[in-house]
Each structure stands twice: as C-alpha cells, then as structure tokens.
mmCIF file of C-alpha atoms in Angstrom:
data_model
loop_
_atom_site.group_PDB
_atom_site.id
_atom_site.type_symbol
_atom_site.label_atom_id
_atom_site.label_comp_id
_atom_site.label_asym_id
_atom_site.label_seq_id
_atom_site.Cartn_x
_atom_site.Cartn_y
_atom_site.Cartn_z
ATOM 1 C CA UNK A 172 -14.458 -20.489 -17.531
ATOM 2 C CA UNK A 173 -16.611 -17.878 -16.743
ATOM 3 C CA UNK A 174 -19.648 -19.584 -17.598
ATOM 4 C CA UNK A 175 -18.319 -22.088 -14.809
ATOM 5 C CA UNK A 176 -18.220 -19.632 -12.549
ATOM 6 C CA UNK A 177 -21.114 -18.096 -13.334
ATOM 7 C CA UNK A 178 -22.983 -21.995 -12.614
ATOM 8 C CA UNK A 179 -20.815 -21.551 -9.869
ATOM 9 C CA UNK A 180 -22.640 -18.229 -7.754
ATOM 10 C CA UNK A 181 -25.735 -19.578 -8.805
ATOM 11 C CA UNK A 182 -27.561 -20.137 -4.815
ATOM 12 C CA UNK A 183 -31.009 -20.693 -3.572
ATOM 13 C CA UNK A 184 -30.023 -19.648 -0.116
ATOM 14 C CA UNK A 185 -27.816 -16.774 1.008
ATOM 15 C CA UNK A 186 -25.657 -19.043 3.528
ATOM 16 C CA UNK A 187 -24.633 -21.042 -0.118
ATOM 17 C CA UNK A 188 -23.700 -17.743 -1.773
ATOM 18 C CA UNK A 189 -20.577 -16.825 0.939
ATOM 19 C CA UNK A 190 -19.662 -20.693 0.634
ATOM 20 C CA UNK A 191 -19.865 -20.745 -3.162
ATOM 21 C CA UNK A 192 -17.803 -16.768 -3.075
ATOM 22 C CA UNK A 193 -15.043 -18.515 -1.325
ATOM 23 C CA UNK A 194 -15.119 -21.503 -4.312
ATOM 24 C CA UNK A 195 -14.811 -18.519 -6.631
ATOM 25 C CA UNK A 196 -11.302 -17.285 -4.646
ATOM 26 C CA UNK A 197 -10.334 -21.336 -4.152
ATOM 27 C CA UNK A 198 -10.545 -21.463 -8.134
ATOM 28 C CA UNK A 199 -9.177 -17.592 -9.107
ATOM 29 C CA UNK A 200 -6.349 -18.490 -6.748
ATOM 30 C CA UNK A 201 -4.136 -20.036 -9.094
ATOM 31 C CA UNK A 202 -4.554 -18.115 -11.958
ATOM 32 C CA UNK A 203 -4.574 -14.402 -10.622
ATOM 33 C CA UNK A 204 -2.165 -13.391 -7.631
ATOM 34 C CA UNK A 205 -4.882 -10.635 -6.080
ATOM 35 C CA UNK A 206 -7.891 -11.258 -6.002
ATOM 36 C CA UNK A 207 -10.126 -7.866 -5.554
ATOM 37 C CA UNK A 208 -13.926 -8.035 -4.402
ATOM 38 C CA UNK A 209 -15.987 -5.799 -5.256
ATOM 39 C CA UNK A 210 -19.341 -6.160 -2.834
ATOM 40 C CA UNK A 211 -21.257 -3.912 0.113
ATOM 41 C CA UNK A 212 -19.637 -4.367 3.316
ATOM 42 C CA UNK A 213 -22.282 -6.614 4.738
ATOM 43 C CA UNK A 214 -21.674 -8.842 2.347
ATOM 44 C CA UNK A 215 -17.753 -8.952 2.789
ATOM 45 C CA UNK A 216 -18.190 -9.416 6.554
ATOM 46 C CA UNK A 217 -20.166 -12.963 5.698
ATOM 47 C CA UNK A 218 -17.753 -13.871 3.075
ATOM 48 C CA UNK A 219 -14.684 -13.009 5.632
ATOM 49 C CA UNK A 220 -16.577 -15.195 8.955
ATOM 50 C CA UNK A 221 -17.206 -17.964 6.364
ATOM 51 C CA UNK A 222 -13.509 -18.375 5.819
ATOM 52 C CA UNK A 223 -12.909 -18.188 9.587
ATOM 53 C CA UNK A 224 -15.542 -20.740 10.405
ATOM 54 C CA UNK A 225 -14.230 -23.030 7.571
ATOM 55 C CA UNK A 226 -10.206 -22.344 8.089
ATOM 56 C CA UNK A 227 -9.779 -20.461 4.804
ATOM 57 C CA UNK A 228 -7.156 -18.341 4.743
ATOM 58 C CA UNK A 229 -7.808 -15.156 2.686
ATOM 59 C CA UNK A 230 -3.873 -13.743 3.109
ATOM 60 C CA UNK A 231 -3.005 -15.981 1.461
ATOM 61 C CA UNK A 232 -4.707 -15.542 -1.074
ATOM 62 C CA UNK A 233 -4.260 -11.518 -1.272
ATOM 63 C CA UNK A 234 -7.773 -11.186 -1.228
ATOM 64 C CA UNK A 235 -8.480 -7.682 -1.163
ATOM 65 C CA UNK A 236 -11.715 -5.554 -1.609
ATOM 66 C CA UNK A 237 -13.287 -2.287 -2.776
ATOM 67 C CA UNK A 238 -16.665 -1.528 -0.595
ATOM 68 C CA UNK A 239 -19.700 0.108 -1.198
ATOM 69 C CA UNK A 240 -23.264 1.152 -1.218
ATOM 70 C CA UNK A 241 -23.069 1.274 2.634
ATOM 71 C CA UNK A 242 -21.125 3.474 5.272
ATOM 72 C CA UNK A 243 -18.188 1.947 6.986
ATOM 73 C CA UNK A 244 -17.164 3.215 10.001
ATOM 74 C CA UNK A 245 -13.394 2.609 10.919
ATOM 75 C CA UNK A 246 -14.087 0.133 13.584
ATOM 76 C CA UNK A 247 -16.137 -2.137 11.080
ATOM 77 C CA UNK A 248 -13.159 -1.536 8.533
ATOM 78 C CA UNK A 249 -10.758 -2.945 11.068
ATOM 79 C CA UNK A 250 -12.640 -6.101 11.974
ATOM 80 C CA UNK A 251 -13.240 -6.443 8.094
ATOM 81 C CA UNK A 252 -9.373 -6.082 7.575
ATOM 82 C CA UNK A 253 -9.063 -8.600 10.441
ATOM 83 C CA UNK A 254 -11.486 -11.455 8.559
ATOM 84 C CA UNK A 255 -8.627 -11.051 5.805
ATOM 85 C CA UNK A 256 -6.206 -12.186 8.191
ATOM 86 C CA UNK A 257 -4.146 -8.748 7.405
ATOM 87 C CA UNK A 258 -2.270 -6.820 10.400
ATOM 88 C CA UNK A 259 -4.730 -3.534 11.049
ATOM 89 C CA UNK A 260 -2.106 -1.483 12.431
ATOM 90 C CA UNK A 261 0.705 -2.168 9.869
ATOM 91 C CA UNK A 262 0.465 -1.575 5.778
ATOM 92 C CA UNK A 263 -2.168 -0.064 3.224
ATOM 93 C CA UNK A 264 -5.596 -1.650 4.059
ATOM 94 C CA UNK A 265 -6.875 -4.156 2.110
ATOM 95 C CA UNK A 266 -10.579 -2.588 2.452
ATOM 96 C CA UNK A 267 -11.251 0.883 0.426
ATOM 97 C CA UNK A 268 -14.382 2.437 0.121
ATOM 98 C CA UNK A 269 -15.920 4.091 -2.771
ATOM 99 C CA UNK A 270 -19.285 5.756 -3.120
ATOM 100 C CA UNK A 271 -21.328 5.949 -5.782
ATOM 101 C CA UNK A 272 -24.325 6.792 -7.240
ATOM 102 C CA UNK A 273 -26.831 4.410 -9.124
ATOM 103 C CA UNK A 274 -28.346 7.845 -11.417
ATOM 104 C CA UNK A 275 -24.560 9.155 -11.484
ATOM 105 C CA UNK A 276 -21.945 6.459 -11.557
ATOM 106 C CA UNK A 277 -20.265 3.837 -9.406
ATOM 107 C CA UNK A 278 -17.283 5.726 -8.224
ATOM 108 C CA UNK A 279 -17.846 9.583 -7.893
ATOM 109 C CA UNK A 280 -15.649 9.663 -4.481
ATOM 110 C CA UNK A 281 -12.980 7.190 -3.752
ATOM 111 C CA UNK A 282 -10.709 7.013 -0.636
ATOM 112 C CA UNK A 283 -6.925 6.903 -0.550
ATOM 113 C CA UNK A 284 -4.612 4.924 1.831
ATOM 114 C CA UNK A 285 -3.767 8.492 3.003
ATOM 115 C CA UNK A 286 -7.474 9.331 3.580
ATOM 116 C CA UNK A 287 -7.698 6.168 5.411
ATOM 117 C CA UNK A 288 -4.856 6.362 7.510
ATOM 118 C CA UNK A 289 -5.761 9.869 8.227
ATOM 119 C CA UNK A 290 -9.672 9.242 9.355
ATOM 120 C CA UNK A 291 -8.367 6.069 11.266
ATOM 121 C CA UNK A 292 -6.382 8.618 13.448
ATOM 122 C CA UNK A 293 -9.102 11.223 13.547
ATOM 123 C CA UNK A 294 -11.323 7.838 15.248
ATOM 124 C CA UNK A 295 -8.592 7.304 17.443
ATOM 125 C CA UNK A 296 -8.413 10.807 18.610
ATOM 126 C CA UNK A 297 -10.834 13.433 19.815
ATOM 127 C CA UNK A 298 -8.657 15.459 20.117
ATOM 128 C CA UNK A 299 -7.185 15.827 16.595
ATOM 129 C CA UNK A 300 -10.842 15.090 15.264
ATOM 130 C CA UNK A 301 -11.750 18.249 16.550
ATOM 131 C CA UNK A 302 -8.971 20.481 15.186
ATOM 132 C CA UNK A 303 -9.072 19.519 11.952
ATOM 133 C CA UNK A 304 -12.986 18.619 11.670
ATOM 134 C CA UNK A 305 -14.419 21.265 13.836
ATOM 135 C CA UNK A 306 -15.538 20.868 17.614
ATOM 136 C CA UNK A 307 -19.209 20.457 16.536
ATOM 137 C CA UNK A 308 -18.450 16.809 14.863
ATOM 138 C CA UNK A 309 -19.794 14.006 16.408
ATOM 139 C CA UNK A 310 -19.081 11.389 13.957
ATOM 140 C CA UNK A 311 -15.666 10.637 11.695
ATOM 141 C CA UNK A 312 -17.268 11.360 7.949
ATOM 142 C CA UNK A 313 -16.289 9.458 5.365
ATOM 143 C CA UNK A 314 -12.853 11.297 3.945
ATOM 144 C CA UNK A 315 -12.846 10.975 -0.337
ATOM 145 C CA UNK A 316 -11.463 12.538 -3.314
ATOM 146 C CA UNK A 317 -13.161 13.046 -6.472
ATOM 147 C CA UNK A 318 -12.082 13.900 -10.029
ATOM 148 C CA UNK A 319 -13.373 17.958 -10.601
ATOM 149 C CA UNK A 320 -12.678 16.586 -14.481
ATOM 150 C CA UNK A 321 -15.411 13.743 -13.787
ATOM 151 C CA UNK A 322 -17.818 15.299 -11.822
ATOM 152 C CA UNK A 323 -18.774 18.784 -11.199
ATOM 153 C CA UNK A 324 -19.936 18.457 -7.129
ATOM 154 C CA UNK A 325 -21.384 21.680 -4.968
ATOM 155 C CA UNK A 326 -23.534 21.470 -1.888
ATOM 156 C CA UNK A 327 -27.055 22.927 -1.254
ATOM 157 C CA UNK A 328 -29.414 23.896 1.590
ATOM 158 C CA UNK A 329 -30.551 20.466 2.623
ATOM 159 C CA UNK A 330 -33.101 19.473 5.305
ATOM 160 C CA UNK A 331 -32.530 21.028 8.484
ATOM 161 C CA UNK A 332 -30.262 23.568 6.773
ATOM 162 C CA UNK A 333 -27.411 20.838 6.546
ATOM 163 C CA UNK A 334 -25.559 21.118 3.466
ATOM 164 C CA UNK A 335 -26.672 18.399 0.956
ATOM 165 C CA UNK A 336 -24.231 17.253 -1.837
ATOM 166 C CA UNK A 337 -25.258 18.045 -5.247
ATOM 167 C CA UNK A 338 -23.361 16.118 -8.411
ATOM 168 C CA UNK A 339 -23.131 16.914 -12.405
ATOM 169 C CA UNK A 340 -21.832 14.095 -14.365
ATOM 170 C CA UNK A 341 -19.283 16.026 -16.807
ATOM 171 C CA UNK A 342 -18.548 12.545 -19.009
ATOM 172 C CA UNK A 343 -19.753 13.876 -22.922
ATOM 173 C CA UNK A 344 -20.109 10.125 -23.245
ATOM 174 C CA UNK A 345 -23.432 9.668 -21.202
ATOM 175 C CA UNK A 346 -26.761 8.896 -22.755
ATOM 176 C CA UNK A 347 -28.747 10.687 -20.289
ATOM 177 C CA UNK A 348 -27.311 13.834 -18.694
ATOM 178 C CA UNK A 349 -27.285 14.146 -15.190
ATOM 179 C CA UNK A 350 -27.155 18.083 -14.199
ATOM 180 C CA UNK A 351 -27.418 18.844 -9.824
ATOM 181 C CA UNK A 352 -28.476 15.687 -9.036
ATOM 182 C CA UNK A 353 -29.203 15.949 -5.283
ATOM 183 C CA UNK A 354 -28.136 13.104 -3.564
ATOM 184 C CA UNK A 355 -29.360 13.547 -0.447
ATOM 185 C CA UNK A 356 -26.355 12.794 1.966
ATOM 186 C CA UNK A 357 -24.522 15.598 4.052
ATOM 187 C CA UNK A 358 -21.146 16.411 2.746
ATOM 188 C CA UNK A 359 -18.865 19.407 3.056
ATOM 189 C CA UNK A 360 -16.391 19.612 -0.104
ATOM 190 C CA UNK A 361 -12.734 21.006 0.661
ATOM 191 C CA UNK A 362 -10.378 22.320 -1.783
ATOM 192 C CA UNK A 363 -6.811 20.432 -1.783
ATOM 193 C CA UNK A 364 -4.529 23.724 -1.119
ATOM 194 C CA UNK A 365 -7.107 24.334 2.131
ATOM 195 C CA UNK A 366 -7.452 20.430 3.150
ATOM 196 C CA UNK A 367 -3.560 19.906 2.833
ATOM 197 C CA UNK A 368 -3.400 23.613 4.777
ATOM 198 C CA UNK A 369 -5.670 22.514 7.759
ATOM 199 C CA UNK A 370 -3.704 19.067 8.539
ATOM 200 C CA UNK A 371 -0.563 21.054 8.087
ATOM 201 C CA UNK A 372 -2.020 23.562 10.838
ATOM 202 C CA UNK A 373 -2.043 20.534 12.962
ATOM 203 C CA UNK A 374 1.206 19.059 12.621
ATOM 204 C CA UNK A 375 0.002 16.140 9.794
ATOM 205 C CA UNK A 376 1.859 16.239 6.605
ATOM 206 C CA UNK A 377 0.441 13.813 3.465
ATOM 207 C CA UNK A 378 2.649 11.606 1.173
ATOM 208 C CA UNK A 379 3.444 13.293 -1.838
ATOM 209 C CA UNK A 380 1.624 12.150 -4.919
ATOM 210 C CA UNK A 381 -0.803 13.443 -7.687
ATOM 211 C CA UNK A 382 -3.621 12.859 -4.871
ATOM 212 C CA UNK A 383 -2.772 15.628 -3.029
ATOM 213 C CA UNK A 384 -4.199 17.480 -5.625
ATOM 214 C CA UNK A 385 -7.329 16.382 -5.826
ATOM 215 C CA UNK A 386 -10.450 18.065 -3.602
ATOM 216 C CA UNK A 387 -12.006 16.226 -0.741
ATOM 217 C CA UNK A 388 -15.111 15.490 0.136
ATOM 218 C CA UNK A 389 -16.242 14.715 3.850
ATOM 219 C CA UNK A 390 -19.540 12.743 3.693
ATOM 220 C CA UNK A 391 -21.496 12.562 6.931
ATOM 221 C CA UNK A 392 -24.237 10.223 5.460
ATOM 222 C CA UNK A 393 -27.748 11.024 4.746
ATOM 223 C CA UNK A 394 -29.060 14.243 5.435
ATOM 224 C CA UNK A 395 -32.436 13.478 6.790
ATOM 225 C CA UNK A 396 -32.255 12.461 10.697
ATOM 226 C CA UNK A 397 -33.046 8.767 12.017
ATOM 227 C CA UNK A 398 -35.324 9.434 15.577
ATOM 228 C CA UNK A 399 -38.257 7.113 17.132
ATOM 229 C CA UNK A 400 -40.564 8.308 20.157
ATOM 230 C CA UNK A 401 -38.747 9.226 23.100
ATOM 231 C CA UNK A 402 -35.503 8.647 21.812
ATOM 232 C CA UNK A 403 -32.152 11.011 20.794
ATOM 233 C CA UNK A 404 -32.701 11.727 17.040
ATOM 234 C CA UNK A 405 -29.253 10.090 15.442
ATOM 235 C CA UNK A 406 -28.009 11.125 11.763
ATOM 236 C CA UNK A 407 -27.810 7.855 9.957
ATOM 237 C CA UNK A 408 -23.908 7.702 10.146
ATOM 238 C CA UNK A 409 -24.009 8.207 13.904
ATOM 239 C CA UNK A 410 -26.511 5.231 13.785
ATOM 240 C CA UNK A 411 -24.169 3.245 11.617
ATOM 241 C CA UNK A 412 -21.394 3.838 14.191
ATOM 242 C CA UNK A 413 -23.241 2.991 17.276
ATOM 243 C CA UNK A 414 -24.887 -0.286 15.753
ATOM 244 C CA UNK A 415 -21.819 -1.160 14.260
ATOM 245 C CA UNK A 416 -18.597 -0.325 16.604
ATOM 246 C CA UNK A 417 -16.910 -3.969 17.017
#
C-alpha cells in the first residue's frame, strides 16, 4: 500500500500533484477516520481550491492539517479552514501551525486551540491587541508554546536592535549539537505565570490544562526588514498580512 501511494504522488506538473493529494484522501478515507496533512500553507490552499473546483468534500472526510515553513496570518487561516468546508467561527480549527527549524527540529513552537482562539480575537480587535501586545504592535505575531525540556530558547540583539530568537536543542539524542542557533526571526518569549497574568489583566481567562504551563513565544517573523525604493519598509510578517488578507 504505501508503495501505491507512493506511485501515486509521483507528478510531472504541480496542477497533477493537488489532484493526485486528493486521490491520496479518496483512498485513506476508508481506512483512517482523520486524515491529518502535514504541508506549507501554500500548498494546503491548492489542495483545498482543488476540492472546491472538483466538488470534493474534505468534512467529510475530517481532513485536518498541521502547517508550516510559512507565516499564516489569521485571515489566510480562516479561508484555509473554509476550503475544509469547517464552520470558522464555531469549534477547534482544523488548521494549526507549527514552526520549525531545518538545523533544529520540525516542531520547536507549536500553537494551541487556546493560542488560536486567543490571536484570532487579538485580529479582530485593536483594541485588546493593544493591551495585551503593547500599543507599538502593528501586526498579530504568531502566539506558540514550546517545551523548556526540549529546547532551551533566549533572544538576542538582532538587526535593528529587534530581539532575535536564539534556540539550543537540549535532546542528548542528537548527532550534531545545536548550541544558540540564531534563527533570525523576531520573537519575544513570555513566561506562563506572566502570559496567563497579562490576559487575566484584561479580563481573558484560558482553559485549564497542562498548557497553561508551558512559556510562550510571540514570533513576529524575520528580523531583517522587507523595503524597495520609495516605498514604506514592511517587516516580512506585515508583508505576509497585507499580500495575504482574504
């Protein structure tokens, strides 16, 4: 079977790929009842509009998916969450983001359907944004845990003087260690007694569960600055949002 499926993915063209993905789901959908992607968002955007174009629907199939490599910003996540034929307003998304690095590993940060409620409401309002986030933010970061037993994460001067995220891989099971890696995205790293005290400040109270223990990180994207001549200089997550806001 998985050599079938492996024959399967095989594509000249990138068009065939998102047709032969959705083969894939046809042919996991009897055997497995969730069916979890694993892919960049791109990628799960082409997958999602080639089941609309075709009449496929993914709900049914509990298709789900874990994103990476790429930022997301809330109002991509919500058309993504749409192309699954889920309700965007009602549930735990089907869409979580992860982010990882290729030197480090695959899933330093992860988000929460708490993390993701809560930045979905910090999108929605400017107002709360600002309380809990700070006046000066422009742009909803990215709002993830990590595992302090994992990964050992501080932040440095970066370009600019923006505080650039800096990770130790703790695993004694690597072959290579990896010791302040600098990773060269803008974060700010918040303990969990401080993060769950801020939101309380404001009136937002988290579900209990051993997540609430865990540290945040609030990733703003690369630290370097996107600008061309005679243009506003953008970060690369305020670039993200404007070319992507659906």
């Amino acid at each position: 079977a998985e050599d079938g499926i492996r024959d399967l993915v095989r594509s000249r063209g990138l068009g065939d790929v998102y047709k032969r993905q959705l083969e894939v789901i046809r042919r996991a959908a009897g055997e497995f009842r969730t069916i979890a992607l694993a892919c960049e968002p791109h990628f799960l955007k082409q997958v999602g509009e080639e089941a609309r174009d075709q009449g496929f629907d993914l709900a049914e199939h509990h298709v789900v998916a874990v994103t990476g490599s790429e930022y997301i910003a809330e109002s991509q996540r919500r058309y993504l969450v749409k192309l699954l034929g889920r309700d965007t307003s009602a549930g735990p998304s089907p869409v979580v983001s992860t982010y990882g690095i290729t030197e480090v590993g695959l899933a330093v940060c992860f988000e929460t359907q708490d993390l993701i409620a809560l930045r979905s409401r910090f999108t929605d309002s400017e107002e709360c944004k600002a309380r809990c986030c700070g006046p000066e933010v422009k742009s909803v970061p990215h709002l993830m845990h990590y595992l302090p037993s994992g990964y050992y994460l501080e932040t440095v001067a970066g370009p600019n003087g923006r505080s650039e995220l800096c990770v130790t891989a703790l695993s004694p099971d690597r072959l290579i260690p990896v010791i302040r890696y600098r990773t060269g995205d803008e974060a700010e790293l918040i303990s969990a007694a401080r993060f769950t005290q801020l939101l309380e400040k404001n009136g937002i109270i988290l579900s209990a569960g051993h997540f609430r223990a865990l540290p945040v990180c609030l990733l703003r994207g690369r630290a370097r600055r996107l600008s061309a001549a005679g243009t506003v200089s953008y970060t690369h997550l305020r670039a993200h949002e404007t070319v992507l806001d659906l």
